[in-house]
Amino acid sequence: MSEQLHERLDAKIGELRAAGLTITRIDACPQAIEQLFVGKGEAAILFDADPARDTAWYGDVELQASPEPGARLLVLGADGPQNIEI
């Protein structure tokens, strides 16, 4: 795959939303988060303006660091929650 992580992630988010699915969260390992910063710039990941929340955002989707390698989308659909590897 020659596409960068942010390109694959943006494409998958668009595809899932077009299918009517709700994306609740992105889980990504530190290396994947670094790839997002490098590929899309420092504005790719923003932190919540509310100091009471320790939350990061990729666009309008919550982003959580994960010890598992890679990046996954947590999606809610008719079949319930599922993880989709990016």
XYZ file of N, CA and C in Angstrom:
258
model
N 0.833 -1.179 0.000
C 0.000 0.000 0.000
C 0.877 1.240 0.000
N 0.720 2.077 -0.987
C 1.551 3.264 -1.080
C 0.895 4.485 -0.436
N -0.390 4.418 -0.153
C -1.067 5.550 0.482
C -0.574 5.719 1.911
N -0.502 6.969 2.337
C -0.131 7.240 3.717
C -1.318 6.956 4.634
N -1.025 6.799 5.916
C -2.064 6.455 6.890
C -3.205 7.471 6.869
N -2.918 8.758 6.854
C -4.002 9.751 6.892
C -4.878 9.661 5.645
N -4.311 9.297 4.511
C -5.109 9.146 3.288
C -6.039 7.940 3.395
N -5.518 6.829 3.917
C -6.356 5.635 4.103
C -7.441 5.895 5.142
N -7.064 6.580 6.217
C -8.012 6.880 7.290
C -9.126 7.800 6.791
N -8.770 8.863 6.087
C -9.779 9.790 5.556
C -10.714 9.086 4.579
N -10.150 8.234 3.718
C -10.972 7.504 2.740
C -11.939 6.555 3.439
N -11.460 5.832 4.451
C -12.315 4.871 5.160
C -13.400 5.595 5.950
N -13.064 6.707 6.591
C -14.069 7.483 7.317
C -15.160 7.944 6.355
N -14.776 8.467 5.205
C -15.753 8.905 4.206
C -16.625 7.766 3.719
N -16.013 6.621 3.458
C -16.748 5.439 2.982
C -17.764 4.961 4.013
N -17.343 4.882 5.267
C -18.233 4.393 6.324
C -19.384 5.366 6.585
N -19.081 6.646 6.582
C -20.141 7.642 6.792
C -21.130 7.639 5.637
N -20.638 7.467 4.416
C -21.526 7.401 3.251
C -22.460 6.200 3.350
N -22.005 5.147 4.034
C -22.823 3.952 4.229
C -23.764 4.099 5.423
N -23.737 5.259 6.086
C -24.644 5.513 7.199
C -24.163 5.009 8.543
N -22.881 4.652 8.648
C -22.347 4.153 9.912
C -21.824 5.307 10.762
N -21.807 5.102 12.074
C -21.310 6.092 13.016
C -19.936 5.670 13.501
N -18.968 6.552 13.369
C -17.613 6.281 13.847
C -17.492 6.924 15.215
N -17.253 6.113 16.238
C -17.220 6.647 17.590
C -15.817 6.972 18.072
N -14.803 6.284 17.512
C -13.454 6.499 18.034
C -12.430 5.914 17.074
N -11.236 6.487 17.119
C -10.070 5.913 16.461
C -9.119 5.480 17.566
N -8.678 4.242 17.527
C -7.631 3.752 18.422
C -6.368 3.617 17.591
N -5.271 4.221 18.044
C -4.034 4.176 17.274
C -2.834 4.071 18.206
N -1.845 3.302 17.777
C -0.612 3.183 18.553
C 0.196 4.478 18.395
N 1.158 4.724 19.274
C 1.951 5.951 19.170
C 2.620 6.137 17.802
N 3.073 5.054 17.189
C 3.705 5.162 15.873
C 2.697 5.625 14.818
N 1.466 5.142 14.892
C 0.429 5.559 13.943
C 0.067 7.028 14.159
N -0.004 7.451 15.407
C -0.290 8.854 15.705
C 0.827 9.737 15.145
N 2.058 9.289 15.291
C 3.191 10.026 14.719
C 3.067 10.116 13.197
N 2.657 9.029 12.553
C 2.469 9.038 11.097
C 1.408 10.063 10.684
N 0.350 10.192 11.484
C -0.684 11.183 11.178
C -0.117 12.600 11.241
N 0.694 12.880 12.279
C 1.327 14.191 12.402
C 2.258 14.466 11.225
N 3.095 13.495 10.891
C 4.071 13.672 9.814
C 3.366 13.828 8.469
N 2.356 13.004 8.226
C 1.692 13.009 6.932
C 0.754 14.173 6.700
N 0.100 14.637 7.763
C -0.947 15.653 7.583
C -0.631 16.971 8.284
N 0.422 16.983 9.079
C 0.794 18.202 9.785
C 0.244 18.226 11.202
N 0.739 19.178 11.970
C 0.382 19.213 13.390
C -1.087 19.516 13.638
N -1.788 20.086 12.674
C -3.218 20.357 12.834
C -4.068 19.103 12.646
N -3.439 17.975 12.300
C -4.183 16.726 12.093
C -4.844 16.256 13.381
N -4.173 16.480 14.497
C -4.682 16.018 15.785
C -4.792 17.222 16.705
N -5.983 17.436 17.217
C -6.240 18.566 18.101
C -6.652 18.051 19.474
N -6.398 18.856 20.480
C -6.792 18.486 21.835
C -8.033 19.263 22.230
N -8.864 18.637 23.053
C -10.117 19.241 23.479
C -9.843 20.554 24.198
N -10.631 21.570 23.908
C -10.469 22.881 24.536
C -10.873 22.869 26.006
N -11.655 21.885 26.410
C -12.094 21.768 27.797
C -10.965 21.139 28.608
N -10.353 21.901 29.538
C -9.230 21.359 30.307
C -9.618 20.178 31.201
N -10.898 19.999 31.450
C -11.345 18.871 32.270
C -11.300 17.555 31.487
N -11.213 17.659 30.163
C -11.174 16.455 29.318
C -9.759 16.245 28.799
N -9.294 15.033 28.870
C -7.990 14.678 28.309
C -8.259 13.905 27.023
N -8.722 14.632 25.999
C -9.186 13.994 24.774
C -8.513 14.627 23.568
N -8.143 13.780 22.610
C -7.604 14.254 21.338
C -8.620 13.949 20.246
N -8.549 14.716 19.156
C -9.502 14.577 18.058
C -8.770 14.525 16.726
N -9.227 13.657 15.845
C -8.806 13.645 14.446
C -10.039 14.094 13.678
N -10.067 15.363 13.295
C -11.297 15.929 12.734
C -12.347 15.943 13.828
N -13.493 15.329 13.579
C -14.551 15.279 14.593
C -14.665 13.905 15.249
N -13.612 13.094 15.113
C -13.618 11.749 15.688
C -12.610 11.696 16.837
N -13.062 11.184 17.981
C -12.175 11.052 19.131
C -11.028 10.100 18.803
N -9.829 10.458 19.249
C -8.628 9.656 19.017
C -8.056 9.223 20.353
N -7.831 7.916 20.511
C -7.241 7.393 21.739
C -5.976 6.626 21.408
N -4.969 6.812 22.252
C -3.736 6.041 22.104
C -4.003 4.610 22.548
N -3.388 3.679 21.840
C -3.588 2.261 22.117
C -2.238 1.558 22.107
N -2.062 0.556 22.967
C -0.813 -0.212 22.925
C -0.757 -1.182 21.743
N -1.909 -1.451 21.134
C -1.961 -2.367 19.984
C -1.382 -1.683 18.754
N -0.595 -2.396 17.944
C -0.031 -1.774 16.742
C -1.104 -1.387 15.729
N -0.813 -0.343 14.944
C -1.718 0.069 13.872
C -2.773 1.046 14.337
N -3.800 1.186 13.497
C -4.913 2.093 13.783
C -6.213 1.396 13.416
N -7.236 1.598 14.248
C -8.543 0.987 14.050
C -9.635 2.019 14.288
N -10.730 1.861 13.564
C -11.920 2.677 13.782
C -12.927 1.848 14.557
N -13.509 2.419 15.603
C -14.620 1.782 16.295
C -15.884 2.333 15.655
N -16.665 1.442 15.058
C -17.821 1.828 14.255
C -19.074 1.194 14.833
N -20.165 1.966 14.872
C -21.457 1.433 15.285
C -22.335 1.302 14.059
N -22.834 0.103 13.847
C -23.730 -0.154 12.726
C -24.881 -1.026 13.172
N -25.636 -1.527 12.235
C -26.798 -2.363 12.533
C -26.406 -3.634 13.276
N -25.193 -4.119 13.044
C -24.722 -5.342 13.693
C -24.028 -5.072 15.018
N -24.097 -3.851 15.512
C -23.442 -3.498 16.756
C -22.053 -2.944 16.507
N -21.270 -2.765 17.584
C -19.940 -2.179 17.421
C -18.979 -3.146 16.736
N -18.087 -2.584 15.948
C -17.037 -3.385 15.324
C -15.789 -2.533 15.161
N -14.633 -3.185 15.176
C -13.359 -2.521 14.931
C -12.949 -2.767 13.496
N -12.552 -1.707 12.806
C -12.118 -1.819 11.417
C -10.672 -1.360 11.339
N -9.806 -2.278 10.955
C -8.374 -1.988 10.819
C -8.146 -1.062 9.632
N -7.254 -0.106 9.810
C -6.902 0.819 8.721
C -5.565 0.403 8.155
